[in-house]
Short mmCIF file of C-alpha atoms and ligand atoms in Angstrom, two decimals:
data_model
loop_
_atom_site.label_atom_id
_atom_site.label_comp_id
_atom_site.label_asym_id
_atom_site.label_seq_id
_atom_site.Cartn_x
_atom_site.Cartn_y
_atom_site.Cartn_z
CA UNK A 1224 111.96 82.44 74.79
CA UNK A 1225 108.56 82.85 76.01
CA UNK A 1226 107.70 83.01 79.79
CA UNK A 1227 104.04 82.22 80.35
CA UNK A 1228 101.83 84.43 82.50
CA UNK A 1229 101.69 83.49 86.18
CA UNK A 1230 100.19 84.85 89.37
CA UNK A 1231 102.35 83.46 92.13
CA UNK A 1232 103.33 84.08 95.72
CA UNK A 1233 106.72 82.52 95.27
CA UNK A 1234 109.46 82.69 92.65
CA UNK A 1235 111.33 79.41 92.13
CA UNK A 1236 115.17 79.22 91.51
CA UNK A 1237 114.45 78.13 87.88
CA UNK A 1238 112.20 81.21 87.31
CA UNK A 1239 114.90 83.41 88.80
CA UNK A 1240 117.47 82.00 86.61
CA UNK A 1241 115.25 82.46 83.65
CA UNK A 1242 114.53 86.10 84.54
CA UNK A 1243 118.10 86.75 85.32
CA UNK A 1244 119.16 85.45 81.92
CA UNK A 1245 116.51 87.48 79.98
CA UNK A 1246 117.92 90.19 77.75
CA UNK A 1247 116.09 92.68 75.56
CA UNK A 1248 118.37 94.20 72.99
CA UNK A 1249 115.92 97.04 72.38
CA UNK A 1250 115.96 98.08 76.06
CA UNK A 1251 112.27 97.39 76.58
CA UNK A 1252 112.28 95.09 79.50
CA UNK A 1253 109.87 96.55 82.07
CA UNK A 1254 110.15 95.81 85.82
CA UNK A 1255 107.52 97.02 88.31
CA UNK A 1256 107.58 96.54 92.09
CA UNK A 1257 104.61 98.05 93.99
CA UNK A 1258 103.86 97.69 97.65
CA UNK A 1259 100.51 98.73 99.01
CA UNK A 1260 99.94 99.68 102.66
CA UNK A 1261 96.84 98.35 104.33
CA UNK A 1262 95.13 101.70 105.07
CA UNK A 1263 92.86 103.17 102.28
CA UNK A 1264 94.57 106.60 102.18
CA UNK A 1265 98.04 105.05 101.74
CA UNK A 1266 96.70 102.76 99.04
CA UNK A 1267 95.54 105.74 97.10
CA UNK A 1268 98.78 107.51 97.62
CA UNK A 1269 100.69 104.43 96.62
CA UNK A 1270 98.58 104.00 93.55
CA UNK A 1271 99.34 107.53 92.44
CA UNK A 1272 102.95 107.15 93.12
CA UNK A 1273 103.02 103.95 91.21
CA UNK A 1274 101.22 105.38 88.25
CA UNK A 1275 103.70 108.23 88.20
CA UNK A 1276 106.68 105.95 88.33
CA UNK A 1277 105.16 103.89 85.53
CA UNK A 1278 104.44 107.01 83.45
CA UNK A 1279 108.20 108.10 83.94
CA UNK A 1280 109.13 104.69 82.59
CA UNK A 1281 106.71 105.14 79.68
CA UNK A 1282 108.37 108.48 78.88
CA UNK A 1283 111.59 106.72 78.13
CA UNK A 1284 109.91 104.33 75.72
CA UNK A 1285 108.08 106.98 73.52
CA UNK A 1286 108.34 106.45 69.77
CA UNK A 1287 109.38 102.81 70.13
CA UNK A 1288 107.51 99.55 69.54
CA UNK A 1289 103.75 99.84 70.31
CA UNK A 1290 103.96 96.44 72.14
CA UNK A 1291 105.72 98.26 74.90
CA UNK A 1292 102.89 100.64 75.56
CA UNK A 1293 100.64 97.62 75.63
CA UNK A 1294 102.70 96.29 78.44
CA UNK A 1295 102.46 99.57 80.29
CA UNK A 1296 98.64 99.71 79.70
CA UNK A 1297 98.47 96.17 81.14
CA UNK A 1298 100.56 97.04 84.13
CA UNK A 1299 98.35 100.12 84.84
CA UNK A 1300 95.15 97.93 84.71
CA UNK A 1301 96.77 95.35 86.98
CA UNK A 1302 97.88 97.98 89.45
CA UNK A 1303 94.45 99.70 89.43
CA UNK A 1304 92.82 96.37 90.26
CA UNK A 1305 95.02 95.48 93.12
CA UNK A 1306 92.91 96.88 96.01
CA UNK A 1307 95.57 96.37 98.70
CA UNK A 1308 96.73 92.94 97.33
CA UNK A 1309 96.39 91.47 100.88
CA UNK A 1310 99.56 93.31 101.98
CA UNK A 1311 101.70 91.69 99.34
CA UNK A 1312 103.90 93.32 96.78
CA UNK A 1313 102.87 93.24 93.16
CA UNK A 1314 105.99 92.43 91.10
CA UNK A 1315 105.75 92.36 87.25
CA UNK A 1316 108.32 91.65 84.63
CA UNK A 1317 107.23 92.25 81.09
CA UNK A 1318 108.46 92.50 77.50
CA UNK A 1319 105.61 92.49 75.08
CA UNK A 1320 107.91 92.23 72.08
CA UNK A 1321 109.22 88.96 73.38
CA UNK A 1322 105.83 87.84 74.74
CA UNK A 1323 107.01 87.82 78.31
CA UNK A 1324 104.66 88.61 81.22
CA UNK A 1325 105.56 87.59 84.73
CA UNK A 1326 103.36 88.64 87.55
CA UNK A 1327 103.85 87.81 91.27
CA UNK A 1328 102.18 88.65 94.58
CA UNK A 1329 105.05 88.39 96.95
CA UNK A 1330 105.52 88.86 100.72
CA UNK A 1331 108.42 91.06 101.59
CA UNK A 1332 109.45 94.70 101.63
CA UNK A 1333 110.48 95.75 97.99
CA UNK A 1334 109.32 99.52 98.02
CA UNK A 1335 107.94 100.93 94.83
CA UNK A 1336 109.76 101.28 91.63
CA UNK A 1337 109.30 100.96 87.86
CA UNK A 1338 112.28 100.68 85.45
CA UNK A 1339 112.80 99.96 81.73
CA UNK A 1340 116.10 98.61 80.38
CA UNK A 1341 117.70 95.69 78.50
CA UNK A 1342 117.36 93.41 81.67
CA UNK A 1343 114.80 93.07 84.38
CA UNK A 1344 115.56 94.71 87.75
CA UNK A 1345 116.01 91.69 89.94
CA UNK A 1346 118.21 92.98 92.87
CA UNK A 1347 115.43 93.30 95.34
CA UNK A 1348 114.08 89.88 94.44
CA UNK A 1349 117.54 88.15 94.42
CA UNK A 1350 118.49 89.78 97.70
CA UNK A 1351 115.37 88.43 99.31
CA UNK A 1352 115.84 84.98 97.81
CA UNK A 1353 119.50 84.82 99.07
CA UNK A 1354 119.25 86.73 102.20
CA UNK A 1355 115.64 86.25 103.48
CA UNK A 1356 115.30 84.13 106.60
CA UNK A 1357 112.35 82.06 107.93
CA UNK A 1358 111.64 82.30 111.57
CA UNK A 1359 109.89 79.61 113.43
CA UNK A 1360 107.86 81.01 116.32
CA UNK A 1361 107.03 78.42 118.99
CA UNK A 1362 104.48 79.42 121.56
CA UNK A 1363 104.17 77.10 124.63
CA UNK A 1364 102.64 76.84 128.08
CA UNK A 1365 102.19 73.65 130.20
CA UNK A 1366 99.33 72.36 128.08
CA UNK A 1367 99.56 73.94 124.74
CA UNK A 1368 102.05 74.52 121.90
CA UNK A 1369 101.63 76.55 118.70
CA UNK A 1370 103.99 76.90 115.82
CA UNK A 1371 103.98 79.89 113.43
CA UNK A 1372 106.27 80.83 110.57
CA UNK A 1373 107.52 84.37 109.99
CA UNK A 1374 108.83 84.91 106.55
CA UNK A 1375 109.34 88.22 104.75
CA UNK A 1376 107.12 90.07 107.14
CA UNK A 1377 104.22 87.53 106.73
CA UNK A 1378 103.03 85.27 109.49
CA UNK A 1379 101.34 81.78 109.08
CA UNK A 1380 100.13 79.32 111.65
CA UNK A 1381 101.40 75.74 111.42
CA UNK A 1382 100.20 74.35 114.72
CA UNK A 1383 98.21 71.56 113.00
CA UNK A 1384 101.53 69.78 112.16
CA UNK A 1385 102.22 69.50 115.81
CA UNK A 1386 98.63 68.49 116.70
CA UNK A 1387 98.52 65.69 114.12
CA UNK A 1388 101.75 64.17 115.30
CA UNK A 1389 100.88 64.69 118.89
CA UNK A 1390 97.61 62.71 118.49
CA UNK A 1391 99.48 59.76 117.07
CA UNK A 1392 102.21 59.76 119.70
CA UNK A 1393 99.65 60.07 122.60
CA UNK A 1394 97.57 57.22 121.31
CA UNK A 1395 100.48 54.86 120.90
CA UNK A 1396 102.01 55.98 124.13
CA UNK A 1397 98.79 55.39 126.01
CA UNK A 1398 98.47 51.92 124.62
CA UNK A 1399 102.06 50.90 125.42
CA UNK A 1400 102.42 52.46 128.77
CA UNK A 1401 99.68 54.20 130.75
CA UNK A 1402 102.11 55.17 133.47
CA UNK A 1403 103.58 57.95 131.28
CA UNK A 1404 100.48 59.95 131.88
CA UNK A 1405 100.82 59.46 135.65
CA UNK A 1406 102.40 62.64 136.91
CA UNK A 1407 101.53 66.15 135.85
CA UNK A 1408 105.21 67.22 135.94
CA UNK A 1409 106.24 64.33 133.84
CA UNK A 1410 103.55 65.10 131.38
CA UNK A 1411 104.69 68.68 131.19
CA UNK A 1412 108.33 67.71 130.69
CA UNK A 1413 107.18 65.31 128.00
CA UNK A 1414 105.10 68.01 126.34
CA UNK A 1415 107.97 70.40 126.20
CA UNK A 1416 110.35 67.74 125.06
CA UNK A 1417 107.92 66.76 122.29
CA UNK A 1418 107.88 70.31 121.19
CA UNK A 1419 111.68 70.61 121.18
CA UNK A 1420 111.96 67.34 119.26
CA UNK A 1421 109.75 68.61 116.56
CA UNK A 1422 111.46 71.99 116.37
CA UNK A 1423 114.76 70.15 115.90
CA UNK A 1424 113.14 67.86 113.25
CA UNK A 1425 111.78 70.84 111.33
CA UNK A 1426 115.07 72.61 111.62
CA UNK A 1427 117.07 69.54 110.37
CA UNK A 1428 114.55 69.46 107.36
CA UNK A 1429 115.37 73.22 106.72
CA UNK A 1430 111.82 74.25 107.32
CA UNK A 1431 113.02 77.46 109.02
CA UNK A 1432 116.35 79.22 109.75
CA UNK A 1433 115.98 80.64 113.18
CA UNK A 1434 113.86 80.26 116.31
CA UNK A 1435 111.86 82.56 118.45
CA UNK A 1436 109.99 81.43 121.58
CA UNK A 1437 106.91 82.99 123.08
CA UNK A 1438 105.90 82.06 126.60
CA UNK A 1439 105.16 83.35 130.05
CA UNK A 1440 108.28 84.10 132.15
CA UNK A 1441 107.76 81.26 134.67
CA UNK A 1442 107.53 78.65 131.89
CA UNK A 1443 110.84 79.58 130.25
CA UNK A 1444 113.27 77.52 132.54
CA UNK A 1445 111.25 74.34 131.86
CA UNK A 1446 111.13 75.00 128.06
CA UNK A 1447 114.83 75.99 127.90
CA UNK A 1448 115.82 72.82 129.66
CA UNK A 1449 114.43 70.69 126.79
CA UNK A 1450 116.07 72.69 123.93
CA UNK A 1451 118.79 70.88 122.05
CA UNK A 1452 122.07 72.91 121.69
CA UNK A 1453 121.39 73.51 118.04
CA UNK A 1454 118.07 75.08 118.86
CA UNK A 1455 119.72 77.29 121.50
CA UNK A 1456 122.27 78.33 118.87
CA UNK A 1457 119.59 79.51 116.40
CA UNK A 1458 117.39 81.04 119.16
CA UNK A 1459 117.10 84.73 118.28
CA UNK A 1460 114.98 85.83 121.23
CA UNK A 1461 111.98 85.26 123.47
CA UNK A 1462 108.93 87.32 124.13
CA UNK A 1463 106.17 87.37 126.79
CA UNK A 1464 102.88 86.05 125.52
CA UNK A 1465 99.84 83.96 126.62
CA UNK A 1466 100.18 81.13 123.91
CA UNK A 1467 96.41 80.21 124.04
CA UNK A 1468 95.02 83.69 123.39
CA UNK A 1469 97.49 85.61 121.37
CA UNK A 1470 96.29 86.62 117.90
CA UNK A 1471 98.71 86.13 114.92
CA UNK A 1472 99.10 89.93 114.30
CA UNK A 1473 100.23 90.54 117.85
CA UNK A 1474 102.68 87.54 117.68
CA UNK A 1475 104.05 88.95 114.48
CA UNK A 1476 104.51 92.37 115.87
CA UNK A 1477 106.43 91.01 118.88
CA UNK A 1478 108.54 88.58 116.84
CA UNK A 1479 109.33 91.16 114.15
CA UNK A 1480 110.55 93.61 116.86
CA UNK A 1481 113.01 90.97 118.02
CA UNK A 1482 114.07 90.26 114.39
CA UNK A 1483 114.53 93.98 113.56
CA UNK A 1484 116.57 94.63 116.73
CA UNK A 1485 118.82 91.58 116.00
CA UNK A 1486 119.17 92.67 112.29
CA UNK A 1487 120.38 96.20 113.28
CA UNK A 1488 122.97 94.62 115.60
CA UNK A 1489 124.04 92.13 113.08
CA UNK A 1490 124.41 94.54 110.20
CA UNK A 1491 126.59 96.84 112.32
CA UNK A 1492 128.68 93.83 113.20
CA UNK A 1493 128.99 92.58 109.64
CA UNK A 1494 130.02 96.06 108.38
CA UNK A 1495 132.58 96.51 111.13
CA UNK A 1496 134.00 93.03 110.45
CA UNK A 1497 134.26 93.44 106.74
CA UNK A 1498 135.78 96.91 106.93
CA UNK A 1499 138.31 95.76 109.46
CA UNK A 1500 139.16 92.57 107.64
CA UNK A 1501 139.53 94.37 104.25
CA UNK A 1502 141.80 96.91 105.80
CA UNK A 1503 143.99 94.11 107.39
CA UNK A 1504 143.88 92.06 104.13
CA UNK A 1505 142.02 89.45 106.05
CA UNK A 1506 138.70 87.81 105.26
CA UNK A 1507 136.99 90.95 103.99
CA UNK A 1508 136.80 92.82 100.60
CA UNK A 1509 135.65 96.44 100.23
CA UNK A 1510 134.68 98.35 97.06
CA UNK A 1511 133.45 97.08 93.69
CA UNK A 1512 136.77 95.97 92.14
CA UNK A 1513 137.95 94.05 95.29
CA UNK A 1514 134.47 92.44 95.78
CA UNK A 1515 134.22 91.35 92.19
CA UNK A 1516 137.69 89.81 92.34
CA UNK A 1517 136.65 87.92 95.42
CA UNK A 1518 133.45 86.75 93.83
CA UNK A 1519 135.33 85.43 90.75
CA UNK A 1520 137.75 83.44 92.98
CA UNK A 1521 134.81 81.89 94.86
CA UNK A 1522 135.96 83.48 98.16
CA UNK A 1523 132.77 85.27 99.10
CA UNK A 1524 130.64 84.00 101.96
CA UNK A 1525 128.34 87.12 102.38
CA UNK A 1526 127.78 89.93 100.03
CA UNK A 1527 126.87 93.25 101.67
CA UNK A 1528 124.88 95.94 99.79
CA UNK A 1529 122.79 98.97 100.81
CA UNK A 1530 119.06 98.49 100.49
CA UNK A 1531 118.48 101.95 98.99
CA UNK A 1532 119.66 102.69 95.51
CA UNK A 1533 123.20 104.14 95.44
CA UNK A 1534 123.12 107.74 94.16
CA UNK A 1535 125.67 107.53 91.38
CA UNK A 1536 125.67 103.82 90.42
CA UNK A 1537 128.69 102.21 88.85
CA UNK A 1538 128.09 100.00 85.84
CA UNK A 1539 129.23 96.35 85.60
CA UNK A 1540 129.64 93.76 82.81
CA UNK A 1541 128.62 90.19 83.13
CA UNK A 1542 129.31 87.35 80.80
CA UNK A 1543 126.05 85.68 79.74
CA UNK A 1544 127.74 82.31 79.65
CA UNK A 1545 130.11 81.84 82.52
CA UNK A 1546 129.26 84.72 84.93
CA UNK A 1547 132.60 86.50 84.57
CA UNK A 1548 132.46 90.01 85.86
CA UNK A 1549 134.24 93.27 84.63
CA UNK A 1550 134.14 96.78 85.94
CA UNK A 1551 135.22 98.25 82.62
CA UNK A 1552 133.63 97.93 79.23
CA UNK A 1553 134.10 94.60 77.50
CA UNK A 1554 132.35 93.20 74.40
CA UNK A 1555 133.51 89.60 74.76
CA UNK A 1556 134.45 87.55 77.78
CA UNK A 1557 138.19 87.23 78.58
CA UNK A 1558 137.44 83.72 79.93
CA UNK A 1559 135.13 82.06 77.45
CA UNK A 1560 134.77 84.44 74.61
CA UNK A 1561 131.00 84.82 74.88
CA UNK A 1562 129.29 88.28 74.81
CA UNK A 1563 129.31 90.50 77.85
CA UNK A 1564 126.25 92.35 79.02
CA UNK A 1565 126.23 95.87 80.55
CA UNK A 1566 124.28 96.47 83.67
CA UNK A 1567 123.85 100.21 84.56
CA UNK A 1568 123.80 99.33 88.26
CA UNK A 1569 126.59 96.96 89.37
CA UNK A 1570 124.48 95.10 91.88
CA UNK A 1571 122.27 93.74 89.10
CA UNK A 1572 125.31 92.03 87.59
CA UNK A 1573 126.83 90.94 90.98
CA UNK A 1574 123.57 89.49 92.35
CA UNK A 1575 123.05 87.56 89.07
CA UNK A 1576 126.61 86.15 89.51
CA UNK A 1577 125.78 84.99 93.02
CA UNK A 1578 122.61 83.07 91.86
CA UNK A 1579 123.13 79.34 92.49
CA UNK A 1580 126.56 79.79 94.00
CA UNK A 1581 125.55 79.48 97.69
CA UNK A 1582 126.50 83.10 98.51
CA UNK A 1583 124.51 84.94 101.25
CA UNK A 1584 123.31 88.34 100.30
CA UNK A 1585 122.54 91.00 102.92
CA UNK A 1586 120.86 94.24 101.94
CA UNK A 1587 121.80 96.70 104.64
CA UNK A 1588 118.85 98.62 106.07
CA UNK A 1589 120.64 100.81 108.56
CA UNK A 1590 124.43 100.29 108.66
CA UNK A 1591 126.43 102.19 106.10
CA UNK A 1592 129.38 101.13 103.98
CA UNK A 1593 132.11 103.49 103.02
CA UNK A 1594 131.99 105.27 99.61
CA UNK A 1595 132.51 105.35 96.70
CA UNK A 1596 131.04 101.95 95.75
CA UNK A 1597 129.27 101.01 99.08
CA UNK A 1598 129.83 97.34 98.61
CA UNK A 1599 131.60 94.88 100.76
CA UNK A 1600 131.99 91.17 101.25
CA UNK A 1601 132.96 88.74 104.00
CA UNK A 1602 135.10 85.88 102.67
CA UNK A 1603 135.37 82.24 103.45
CA UNK A 1604 139.09 82.26 102.55
CA UNK A 1605 141.57 84.29 100.54
CA UNK A 1606 142.90 82.33 97.55
CA UNK A 1607 146.25 84.00 97.30
CA UNK A 1608 147.22 84.06 101.00
CA UNK A 1609 145.89 80.65 101.98
CA UNK A 1610 144.66 81.78 105.40
CA UNK A 1611 144.64 78.39 107.26
CA UNK A 1612 142.06 79.33 109.85
CA UNK A 1613 139.61 80.48 107.16
CA UNK A 1614 137.79 77.11 106.84
CA UNK A 1615 137.22 76.76 110.49
CA UNK A 1616 135.71 80.21 110.99
ZN1 ZN B 731 132.47 83.99 79.97
#
């Protein structure tokens, strides 16, 4: 197996699967996550911190294959040359012995860490892949509309999509029926309805997950009146802004505040729901053994895990063939007979198991799960109890 060198701002599912399946028997797979803050001082601090972290990792490799120190040398050179990396995280997975070097510049909040072991540390990446949401920010007043996408803390403007289509529709519309342009109010209504149609269209094409509206207060009733029920359902919030003048950074700040507030409330709700449901033997599971059992039975809808590293992690074993999980040491899989792999931190095994299984992963930033394992899940159904209302929930 040889993964070619890349420098990407996105990790495809295929690459994730390949990285997840990678195994270094000699324990020399190196994973580095490094986030650099925009200010120069923080950058220097981060760089020192990163180098220390990588040195620690280097310490665990002493006396082994020289290719590994070549990896670390290359990581050091890459990190030194980052110069802020445009606010993106530098993520590197390397194993010189197996000629693997994967380098990404990713949007998102990964923190800083460097680890060496038999497998790559993928939990932060997998969690973002299966839990990260894309927010469409629509700004509108009576004449203008702007579309922006907020994803993993990065904002990008997509207003040109709207402008191109709008040009076409207006031209055809004008040729067919000039009377549509007659009244200003009709025009405004049409303008908002045009925006709403496009928002719905992009939503149906899975271009984004949730919606945030920016407008002046007096415009809101007219805009709201044109929103399809599905758009109202995914509407996270609204903020006050002058659509024509607002800079992307200001829009991002306002939208992110709405997202953060909603995330805090949602986390608390998810934790309360899963804890309550687990206690009542309903649609919730609590603790590593129960969550693993639920994963194996295909019951899990949402996996909840703390964002920070748990102090005393529990190990887990994962079958490299069928994804079977165990909490106790096992050499071969009880289901298919293939070899089991030990992951020192259970989340690495569990998150690998969720890959490609349509399970949502939520890393909890604020809300806390009860010890000892600090892991929980919300279930779609419970296989053994056949809860009839489960599918409808
Ligand atoms: Zn198996």
